PDB file of C-alpha atoms in Angstrom:
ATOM      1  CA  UNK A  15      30.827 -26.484  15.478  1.00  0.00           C
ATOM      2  CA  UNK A  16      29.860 -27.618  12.003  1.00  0.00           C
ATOM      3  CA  UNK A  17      28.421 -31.271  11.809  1.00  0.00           C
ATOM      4  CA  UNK A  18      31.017 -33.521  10.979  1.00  0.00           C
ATOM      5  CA  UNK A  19      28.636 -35.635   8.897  1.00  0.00           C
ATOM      6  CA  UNK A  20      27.701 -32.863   6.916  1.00  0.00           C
ATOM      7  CA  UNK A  21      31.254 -31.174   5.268  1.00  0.00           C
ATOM      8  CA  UNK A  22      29.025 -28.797   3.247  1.00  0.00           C
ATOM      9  CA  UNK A  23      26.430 -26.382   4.229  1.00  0.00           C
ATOM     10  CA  UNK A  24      23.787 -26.847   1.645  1.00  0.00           C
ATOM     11  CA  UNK A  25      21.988 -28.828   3.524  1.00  0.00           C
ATOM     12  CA  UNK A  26      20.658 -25.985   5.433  1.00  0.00           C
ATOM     13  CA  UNK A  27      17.347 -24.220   4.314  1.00  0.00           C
ATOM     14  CA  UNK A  28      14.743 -24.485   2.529  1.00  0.00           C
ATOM     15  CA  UNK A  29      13.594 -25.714  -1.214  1.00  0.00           C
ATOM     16  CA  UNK A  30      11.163 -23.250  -2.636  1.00  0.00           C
ATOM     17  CA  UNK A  31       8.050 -24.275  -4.359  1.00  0.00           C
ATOM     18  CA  UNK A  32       8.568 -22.721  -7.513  1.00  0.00           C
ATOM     19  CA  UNK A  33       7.460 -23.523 -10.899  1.00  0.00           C
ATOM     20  CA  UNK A  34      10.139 -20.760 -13.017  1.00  0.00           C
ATOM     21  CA  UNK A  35       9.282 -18.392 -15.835  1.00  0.00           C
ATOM     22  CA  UNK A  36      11.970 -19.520 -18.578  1.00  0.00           C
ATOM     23  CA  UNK A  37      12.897 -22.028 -20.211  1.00  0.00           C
ATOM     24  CA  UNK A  38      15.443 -24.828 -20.758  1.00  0.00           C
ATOM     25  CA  UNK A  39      17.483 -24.867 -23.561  1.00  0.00           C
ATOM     26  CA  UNK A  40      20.450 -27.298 -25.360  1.00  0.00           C
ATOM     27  CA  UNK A  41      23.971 -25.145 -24.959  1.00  0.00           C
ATOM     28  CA  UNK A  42      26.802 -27.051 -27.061  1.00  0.00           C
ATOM     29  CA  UNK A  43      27.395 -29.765 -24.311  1.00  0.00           C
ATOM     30  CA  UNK A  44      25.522 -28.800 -21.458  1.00  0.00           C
ATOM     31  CA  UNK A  45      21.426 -27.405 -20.700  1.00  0.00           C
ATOM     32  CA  UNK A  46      20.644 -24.252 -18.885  1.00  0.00           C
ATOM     33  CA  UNK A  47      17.924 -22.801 -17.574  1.00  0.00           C
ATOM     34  CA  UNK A  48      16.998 -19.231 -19.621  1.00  0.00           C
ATOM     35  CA  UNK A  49      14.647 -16.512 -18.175  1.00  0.00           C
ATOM     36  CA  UNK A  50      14.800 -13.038 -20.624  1.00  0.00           C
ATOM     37  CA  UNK A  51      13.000  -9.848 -20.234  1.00  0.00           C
ATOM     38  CA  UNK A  52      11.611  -7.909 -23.211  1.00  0.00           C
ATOM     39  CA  UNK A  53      14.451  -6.487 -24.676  1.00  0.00           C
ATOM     40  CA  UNK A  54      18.328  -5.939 -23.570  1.00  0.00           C
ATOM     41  CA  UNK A  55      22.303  -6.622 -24.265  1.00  0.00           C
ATOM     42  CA  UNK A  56      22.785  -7.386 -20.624  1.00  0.00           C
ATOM     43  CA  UNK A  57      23.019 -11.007 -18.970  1.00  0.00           C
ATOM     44  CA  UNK A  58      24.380 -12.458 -15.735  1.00  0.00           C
ATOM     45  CA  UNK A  59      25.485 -16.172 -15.763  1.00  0.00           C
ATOM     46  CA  UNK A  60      23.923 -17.674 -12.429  1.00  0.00           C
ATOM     47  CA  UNK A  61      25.878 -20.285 -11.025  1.00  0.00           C
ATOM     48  CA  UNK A  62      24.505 -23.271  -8.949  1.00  0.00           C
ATOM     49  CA  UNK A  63      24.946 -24.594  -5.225  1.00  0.00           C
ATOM     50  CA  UNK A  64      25.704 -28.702  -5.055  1.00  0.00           C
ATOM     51  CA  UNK A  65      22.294 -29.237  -5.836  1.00  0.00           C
ATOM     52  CA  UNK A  66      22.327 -28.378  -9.334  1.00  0.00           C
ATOM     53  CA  UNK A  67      21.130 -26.360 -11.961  1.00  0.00           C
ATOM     54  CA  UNK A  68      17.303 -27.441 -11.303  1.00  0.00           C
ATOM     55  CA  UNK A  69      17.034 -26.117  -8.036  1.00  0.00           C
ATOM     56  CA  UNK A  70      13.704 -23.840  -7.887  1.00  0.00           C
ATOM     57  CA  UNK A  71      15.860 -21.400  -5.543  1.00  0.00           C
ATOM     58  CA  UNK A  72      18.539 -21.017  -8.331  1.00  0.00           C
ATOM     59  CA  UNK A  73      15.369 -20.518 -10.732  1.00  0.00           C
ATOM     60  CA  UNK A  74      14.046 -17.908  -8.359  1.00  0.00           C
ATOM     61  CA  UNK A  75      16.850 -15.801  -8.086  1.00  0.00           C
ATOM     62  CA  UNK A  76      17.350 -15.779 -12.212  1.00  0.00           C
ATOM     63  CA  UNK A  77      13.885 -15.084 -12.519  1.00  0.00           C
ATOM     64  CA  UNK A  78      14.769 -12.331 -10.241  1.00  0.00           C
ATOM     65  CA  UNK A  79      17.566 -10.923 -12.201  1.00  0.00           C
ATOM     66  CA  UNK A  80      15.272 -11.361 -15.403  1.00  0.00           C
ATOM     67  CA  UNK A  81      12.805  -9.128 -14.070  1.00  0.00           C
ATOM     68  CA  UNK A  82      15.431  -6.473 -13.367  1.00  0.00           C
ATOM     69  CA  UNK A  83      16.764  -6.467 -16.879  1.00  0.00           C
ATOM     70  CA  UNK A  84      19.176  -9.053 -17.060  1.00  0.00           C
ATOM     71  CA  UNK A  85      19.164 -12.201 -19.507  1.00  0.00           C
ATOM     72  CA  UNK A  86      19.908 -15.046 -16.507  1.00  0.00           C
ATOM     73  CA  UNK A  87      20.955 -17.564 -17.945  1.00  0.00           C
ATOM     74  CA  UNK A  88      21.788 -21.015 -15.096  1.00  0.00           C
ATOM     75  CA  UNK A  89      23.497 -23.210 -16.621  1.00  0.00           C
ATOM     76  CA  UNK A  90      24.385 -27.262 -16.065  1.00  0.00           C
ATOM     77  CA  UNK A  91      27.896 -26.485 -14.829  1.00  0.00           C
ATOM     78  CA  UNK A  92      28.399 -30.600 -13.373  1.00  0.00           C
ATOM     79  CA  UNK A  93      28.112 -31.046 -17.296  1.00  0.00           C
ATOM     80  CA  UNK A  94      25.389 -34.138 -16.704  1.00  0.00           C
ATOM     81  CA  UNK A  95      26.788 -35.344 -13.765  1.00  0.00           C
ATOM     82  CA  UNK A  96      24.306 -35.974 -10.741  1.00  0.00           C
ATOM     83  CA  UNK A  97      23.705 -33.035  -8.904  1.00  0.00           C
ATOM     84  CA  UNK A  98      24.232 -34.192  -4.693  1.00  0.00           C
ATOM     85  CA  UNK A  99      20.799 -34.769  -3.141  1.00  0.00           C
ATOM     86  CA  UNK A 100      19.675 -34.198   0.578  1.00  0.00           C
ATOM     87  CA  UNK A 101      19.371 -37.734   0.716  1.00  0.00           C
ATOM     88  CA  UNK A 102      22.831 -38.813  -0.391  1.00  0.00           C
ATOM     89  CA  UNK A 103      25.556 -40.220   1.846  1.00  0.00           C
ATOM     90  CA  UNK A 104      27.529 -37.137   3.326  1.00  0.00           C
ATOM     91  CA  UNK A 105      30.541 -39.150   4.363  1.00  0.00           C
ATOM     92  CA  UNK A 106      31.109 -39.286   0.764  1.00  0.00           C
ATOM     93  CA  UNK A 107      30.911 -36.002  -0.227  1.00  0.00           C
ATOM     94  CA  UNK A 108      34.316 -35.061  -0.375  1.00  0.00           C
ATOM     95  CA  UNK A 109      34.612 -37.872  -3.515  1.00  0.00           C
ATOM     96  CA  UNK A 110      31.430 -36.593  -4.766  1.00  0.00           C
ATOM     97  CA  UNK A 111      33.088 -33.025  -4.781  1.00  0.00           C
ATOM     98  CA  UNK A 112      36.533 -34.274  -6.416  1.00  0.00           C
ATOM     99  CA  UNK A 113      35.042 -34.574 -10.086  1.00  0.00           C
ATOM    100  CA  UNK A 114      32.871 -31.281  -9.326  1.00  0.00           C
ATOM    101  CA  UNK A 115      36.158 -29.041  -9.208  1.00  0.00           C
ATOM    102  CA  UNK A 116      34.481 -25.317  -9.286  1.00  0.00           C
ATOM    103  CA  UNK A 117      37.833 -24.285 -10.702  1.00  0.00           C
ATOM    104  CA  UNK A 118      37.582 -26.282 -14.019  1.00  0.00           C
ATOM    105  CA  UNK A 119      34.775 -25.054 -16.036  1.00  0.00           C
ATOM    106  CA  UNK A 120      36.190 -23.128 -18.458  1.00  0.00           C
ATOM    107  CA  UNK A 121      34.996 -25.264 -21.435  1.00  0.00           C
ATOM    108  CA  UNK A 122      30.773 -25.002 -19.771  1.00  0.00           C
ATOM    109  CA  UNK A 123      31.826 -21.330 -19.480  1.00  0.00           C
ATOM    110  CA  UNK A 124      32.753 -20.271 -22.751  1.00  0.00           C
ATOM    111  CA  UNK A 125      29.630 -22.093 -24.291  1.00  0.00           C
ATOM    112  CA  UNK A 126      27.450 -20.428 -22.387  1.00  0.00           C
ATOM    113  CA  UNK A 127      29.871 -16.896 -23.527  1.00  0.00           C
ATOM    114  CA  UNK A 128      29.612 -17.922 -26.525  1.00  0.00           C
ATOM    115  CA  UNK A 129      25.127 -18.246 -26.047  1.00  0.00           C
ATOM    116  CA  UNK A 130      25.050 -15.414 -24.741  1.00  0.00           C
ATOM    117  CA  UNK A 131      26.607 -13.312 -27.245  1.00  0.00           C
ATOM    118  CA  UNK A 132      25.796 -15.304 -30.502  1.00  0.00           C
ATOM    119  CA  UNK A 133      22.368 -16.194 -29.494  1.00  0.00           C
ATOM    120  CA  UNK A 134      21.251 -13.590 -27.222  1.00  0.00           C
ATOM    121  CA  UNK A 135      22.657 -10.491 -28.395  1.00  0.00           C
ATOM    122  CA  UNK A 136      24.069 -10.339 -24.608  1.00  0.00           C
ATOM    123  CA  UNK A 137      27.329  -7.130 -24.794  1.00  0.00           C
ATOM    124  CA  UNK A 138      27.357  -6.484 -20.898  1.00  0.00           C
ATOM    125  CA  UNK A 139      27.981  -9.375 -18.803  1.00  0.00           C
ATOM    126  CA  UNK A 140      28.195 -10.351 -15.234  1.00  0.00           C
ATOM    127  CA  UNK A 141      28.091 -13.638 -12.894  1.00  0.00           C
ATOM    128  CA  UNK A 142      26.457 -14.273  -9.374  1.00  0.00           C
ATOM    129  CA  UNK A 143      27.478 -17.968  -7.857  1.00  0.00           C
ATOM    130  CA  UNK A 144      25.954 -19.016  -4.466  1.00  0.00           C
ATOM    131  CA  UNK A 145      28.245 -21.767  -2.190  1.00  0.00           C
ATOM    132  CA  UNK A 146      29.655 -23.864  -4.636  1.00  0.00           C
ATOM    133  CA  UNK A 147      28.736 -21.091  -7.550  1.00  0.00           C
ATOM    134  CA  UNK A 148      30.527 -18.693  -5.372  1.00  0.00           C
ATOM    135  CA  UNK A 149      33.629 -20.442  -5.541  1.00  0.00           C
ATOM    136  CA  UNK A 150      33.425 -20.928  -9.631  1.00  0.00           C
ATOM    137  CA  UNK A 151      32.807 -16.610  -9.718  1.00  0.00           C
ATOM    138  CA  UNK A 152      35.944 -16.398  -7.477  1.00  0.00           C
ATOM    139  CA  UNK A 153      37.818 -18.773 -10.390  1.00  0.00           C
ATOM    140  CA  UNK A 154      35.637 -16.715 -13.216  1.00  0.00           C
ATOM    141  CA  UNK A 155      36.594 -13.388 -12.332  1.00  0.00           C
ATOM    142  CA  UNK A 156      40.095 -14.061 -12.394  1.00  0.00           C
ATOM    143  CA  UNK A 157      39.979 -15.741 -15.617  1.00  0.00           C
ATOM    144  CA  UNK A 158      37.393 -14.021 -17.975  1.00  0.00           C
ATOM    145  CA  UNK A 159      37.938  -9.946 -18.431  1.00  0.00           C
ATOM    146  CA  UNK A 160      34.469  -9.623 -20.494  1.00  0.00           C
ATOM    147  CA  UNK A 161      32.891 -10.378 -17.199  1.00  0.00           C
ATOM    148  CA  UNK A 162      32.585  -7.079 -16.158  1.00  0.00           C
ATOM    149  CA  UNK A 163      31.106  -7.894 -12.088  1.00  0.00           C
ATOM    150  CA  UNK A 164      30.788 -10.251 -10.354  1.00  0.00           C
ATOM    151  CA  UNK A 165      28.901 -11.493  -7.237  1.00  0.00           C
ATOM    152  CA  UNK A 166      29.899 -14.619  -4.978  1.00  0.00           C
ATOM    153  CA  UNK A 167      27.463 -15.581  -2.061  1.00  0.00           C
ATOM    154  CA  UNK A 168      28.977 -17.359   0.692  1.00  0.00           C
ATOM    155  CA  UNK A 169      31.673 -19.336  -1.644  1.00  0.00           C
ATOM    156  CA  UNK A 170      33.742 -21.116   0.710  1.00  0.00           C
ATOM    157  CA  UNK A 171      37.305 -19.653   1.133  1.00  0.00           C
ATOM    158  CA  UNK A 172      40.584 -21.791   2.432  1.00  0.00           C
ATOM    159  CA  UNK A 173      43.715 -19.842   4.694  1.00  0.00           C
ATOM    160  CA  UNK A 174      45.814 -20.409   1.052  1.00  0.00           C
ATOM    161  CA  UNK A 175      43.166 -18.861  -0.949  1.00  0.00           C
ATOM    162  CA  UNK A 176      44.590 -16.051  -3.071  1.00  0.00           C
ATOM    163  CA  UNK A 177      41.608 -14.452  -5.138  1.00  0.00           C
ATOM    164  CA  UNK A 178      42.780 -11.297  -4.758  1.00  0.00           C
ATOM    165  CA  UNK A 179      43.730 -11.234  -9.021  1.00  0.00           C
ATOM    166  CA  UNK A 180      40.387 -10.244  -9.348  1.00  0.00           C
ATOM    167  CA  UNK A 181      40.149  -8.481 -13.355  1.00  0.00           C
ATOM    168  CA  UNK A 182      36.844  -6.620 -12.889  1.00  0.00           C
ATOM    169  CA  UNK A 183      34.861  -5.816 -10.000  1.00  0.00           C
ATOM    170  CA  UNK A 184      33.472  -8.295  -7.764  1.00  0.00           C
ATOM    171  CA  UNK A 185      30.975  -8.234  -4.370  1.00  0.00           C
ATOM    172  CA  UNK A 186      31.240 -10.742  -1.408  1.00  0.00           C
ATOM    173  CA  UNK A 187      28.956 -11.446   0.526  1.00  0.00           C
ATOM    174  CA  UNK A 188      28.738 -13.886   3.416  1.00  0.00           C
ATOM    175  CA  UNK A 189      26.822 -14.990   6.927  1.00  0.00           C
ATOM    176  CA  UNK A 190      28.095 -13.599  10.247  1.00  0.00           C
ATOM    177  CA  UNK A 191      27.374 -17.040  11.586  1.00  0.00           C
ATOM    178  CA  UNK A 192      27.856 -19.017   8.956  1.00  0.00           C
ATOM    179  CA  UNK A 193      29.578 -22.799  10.720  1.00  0.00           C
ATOM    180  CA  UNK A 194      31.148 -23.407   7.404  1.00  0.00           C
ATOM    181  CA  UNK A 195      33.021 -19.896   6.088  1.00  0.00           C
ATOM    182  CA  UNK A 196      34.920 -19.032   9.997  1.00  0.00           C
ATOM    183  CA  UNK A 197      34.772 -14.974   9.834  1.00  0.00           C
ATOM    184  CA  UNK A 198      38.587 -14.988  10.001  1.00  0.00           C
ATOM    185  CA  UNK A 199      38.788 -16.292   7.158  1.00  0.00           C
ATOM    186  CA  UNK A 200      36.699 -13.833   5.135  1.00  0.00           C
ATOM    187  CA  UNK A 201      39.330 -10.985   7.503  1.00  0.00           C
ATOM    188  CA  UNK A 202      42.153 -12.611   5.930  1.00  0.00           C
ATOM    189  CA  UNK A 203      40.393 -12.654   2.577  1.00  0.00           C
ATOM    190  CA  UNK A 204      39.706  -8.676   2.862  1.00  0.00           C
ATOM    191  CA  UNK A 205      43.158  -8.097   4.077  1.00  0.00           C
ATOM    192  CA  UNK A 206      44.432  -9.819   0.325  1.00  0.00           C
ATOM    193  CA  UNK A 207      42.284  -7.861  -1.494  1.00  0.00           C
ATOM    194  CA  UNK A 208      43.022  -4.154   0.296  1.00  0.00           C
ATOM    195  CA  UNK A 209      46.600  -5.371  -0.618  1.00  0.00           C
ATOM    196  CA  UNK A 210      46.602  -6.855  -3.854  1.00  0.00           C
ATOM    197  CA  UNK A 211      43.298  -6.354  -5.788  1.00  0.00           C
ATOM    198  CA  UNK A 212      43.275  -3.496  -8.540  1.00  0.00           C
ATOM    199  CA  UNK A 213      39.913  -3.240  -8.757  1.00  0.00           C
ATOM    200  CA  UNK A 214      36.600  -1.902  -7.323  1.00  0.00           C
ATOM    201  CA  UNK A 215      35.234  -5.049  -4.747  1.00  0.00           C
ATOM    202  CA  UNK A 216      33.270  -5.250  -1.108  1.00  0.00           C
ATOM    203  CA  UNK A 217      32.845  -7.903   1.271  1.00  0.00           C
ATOM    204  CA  UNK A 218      30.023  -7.298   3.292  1.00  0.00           C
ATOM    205  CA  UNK A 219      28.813  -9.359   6.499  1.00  0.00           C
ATOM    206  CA  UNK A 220      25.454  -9.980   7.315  1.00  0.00           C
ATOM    207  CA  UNK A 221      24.375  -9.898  11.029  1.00  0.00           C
ATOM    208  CA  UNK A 222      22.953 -13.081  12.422  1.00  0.00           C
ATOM    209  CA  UNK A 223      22.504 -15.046   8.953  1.00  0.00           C
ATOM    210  CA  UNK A 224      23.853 -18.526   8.198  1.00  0.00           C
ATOM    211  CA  UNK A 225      24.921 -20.163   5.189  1.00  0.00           C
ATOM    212  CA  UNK A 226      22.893 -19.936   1.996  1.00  0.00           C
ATOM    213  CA  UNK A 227      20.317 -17.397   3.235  1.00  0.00           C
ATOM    214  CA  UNK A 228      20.209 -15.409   0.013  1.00  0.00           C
ATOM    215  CA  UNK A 229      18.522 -18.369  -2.159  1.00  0.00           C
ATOM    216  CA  UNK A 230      17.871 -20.717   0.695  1.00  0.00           C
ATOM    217  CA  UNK A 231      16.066 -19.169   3.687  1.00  0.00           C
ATOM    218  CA  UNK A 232      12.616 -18.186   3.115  1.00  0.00           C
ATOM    219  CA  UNK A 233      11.414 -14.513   3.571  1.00  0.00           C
ATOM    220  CA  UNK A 234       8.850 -15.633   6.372  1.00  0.00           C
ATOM    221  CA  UNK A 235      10.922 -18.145   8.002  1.00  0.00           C
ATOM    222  CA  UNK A 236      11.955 -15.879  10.703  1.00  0.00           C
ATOM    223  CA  UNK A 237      10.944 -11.947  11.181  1.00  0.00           C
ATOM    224  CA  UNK A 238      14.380 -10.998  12.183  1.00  0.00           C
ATOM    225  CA  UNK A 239      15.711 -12.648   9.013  1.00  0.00           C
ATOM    226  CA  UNK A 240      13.544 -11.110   6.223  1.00  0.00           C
ATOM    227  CA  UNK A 241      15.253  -7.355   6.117  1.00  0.00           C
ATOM    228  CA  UNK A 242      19.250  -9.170   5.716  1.00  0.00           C
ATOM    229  CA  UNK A 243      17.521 -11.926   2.968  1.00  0.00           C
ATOM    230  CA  UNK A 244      16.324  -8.988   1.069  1.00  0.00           C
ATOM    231  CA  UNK A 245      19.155  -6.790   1.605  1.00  0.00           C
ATOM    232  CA  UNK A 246      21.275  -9.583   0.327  1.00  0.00           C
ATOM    233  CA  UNK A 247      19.160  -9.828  -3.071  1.00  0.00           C
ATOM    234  CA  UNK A 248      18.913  -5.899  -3.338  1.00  0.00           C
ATOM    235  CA  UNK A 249      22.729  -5.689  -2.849  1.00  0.00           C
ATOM    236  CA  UNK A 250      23.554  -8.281  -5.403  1.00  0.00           C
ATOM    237  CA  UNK A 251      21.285  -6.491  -7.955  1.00  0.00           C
ATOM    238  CA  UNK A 252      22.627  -3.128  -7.155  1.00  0.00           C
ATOM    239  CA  UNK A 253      26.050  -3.993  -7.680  1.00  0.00           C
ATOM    240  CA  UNK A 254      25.054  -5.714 -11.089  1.00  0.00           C
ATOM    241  CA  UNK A 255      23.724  -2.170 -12.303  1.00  0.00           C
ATOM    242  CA  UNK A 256      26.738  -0.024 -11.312  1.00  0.00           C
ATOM    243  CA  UNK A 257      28.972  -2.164 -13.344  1.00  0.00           C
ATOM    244  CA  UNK A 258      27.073  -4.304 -15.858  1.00  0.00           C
TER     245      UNK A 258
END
């Protein structure tokens, strides 16, 4: 069973060490962190967990999608507002979350359109979101048809979920033991979409991983764990190229 005093899984793993190759930069209301390769008209909008857009494992994984081609661009989607620390009281998490709604960033997300396009020359698009970012690429690629894939790592999913309106094609992936995201509820999630959804997606399972171990688990943490981390991160790019 999950820990009752801890209603969200970020708290599992590890923080990299990591310094970041980009840079931080003033969009309209809100900052991002920017890593670009040489030259391209591709970029992928990479979308925080609860503790924020400074993370050095959210870095890591732009920096990641940078050196594959991409503009990554991670932006401040709290809008200024504290990111949750490991050290914060988790019995009040559920207020903390209540004026972080994943669902309602549509003003942060058309700035950092609107970057991208105006500023970066970006024409092919795509998002990734991990945990609380997977939930705002669920709400993204429902809403935005210029985002042309999309990738959500372990965002949580509810019974009454319906993200099957997906408009372009998206990639889910999640932890086979993963206390927070039960497995029937990613069933009942692939049983919507083989119903209702119109357009190319997967949901994939990885054996024995838990929450967060795409950006949060370290490759030498466990032997057994490295081939699924990687997998994860080669998966997520892959998808990226066949539809970016």
């Amino acid at each position: 069973m999950a820990n009752e005093l801890r209603p969200c899984p970020c708290g599992i793993g590890d923080r990299f060490d990591y310094e970041g190759c980009g840079q931080e930069v003033q969009v309209e209301h809100i900052k991002a962190y920017v890593c670009k390769p040489a030259s391209t008209d591709k970029a992928v909008i990479v979308i925080h967990d609860i503790f924020g857009w400074q993370l050095p494992n959210t870095r890591y994984m732009a920096d990641m999608l940078a050196a594959n081609g991409y503009i990554a661009i991670c932006p401040d989607f709290f809008a200024g507002k504290e990111p949750w620390k490991p050290s914060d009281d988790w019995s009040k998490f559920d207020d903390w979350l209540k004026t972080r709604d994943a669902r309602k960033i549509n003003k942060e997300a058309d700035a950092v359109l609107k970057y991208l396009k105006e500023q970066c020359g970006a024409k092919k698009l795509g998002v990734v979101g991990f945990c609380w970012g997977g939930v705002a690429v669920h709400h993204l690629m429902m809403t935005y048809p210029e985002l042309k894939a999309g990738v959500s790592l372990y965002g949580l999913i509810k019974d009454s979920d319906d993200i099957s309106n997906l408009l372009n094609p998206t990639f889910f992936i999640f932890a086979e033991k993963d206390d927070f995201i039960p497995l029937h509820q990613v069933t009942l999630l692939e049983q919507k979409l083989k119903k209702n959804c119109k357009v190319d997606y997967e949901v994939k399972i990885y054996p024995g991983q838990t929450h967060g171990f795409v950006h949060r688990k370290r490759e030498d943490i466990n032997p057994q764990d490295k081939p699924y981390i990687e997998e994860g991160r080669k998966d997520m790019i892959n998808w990226l190229n066949k539809y970016v």
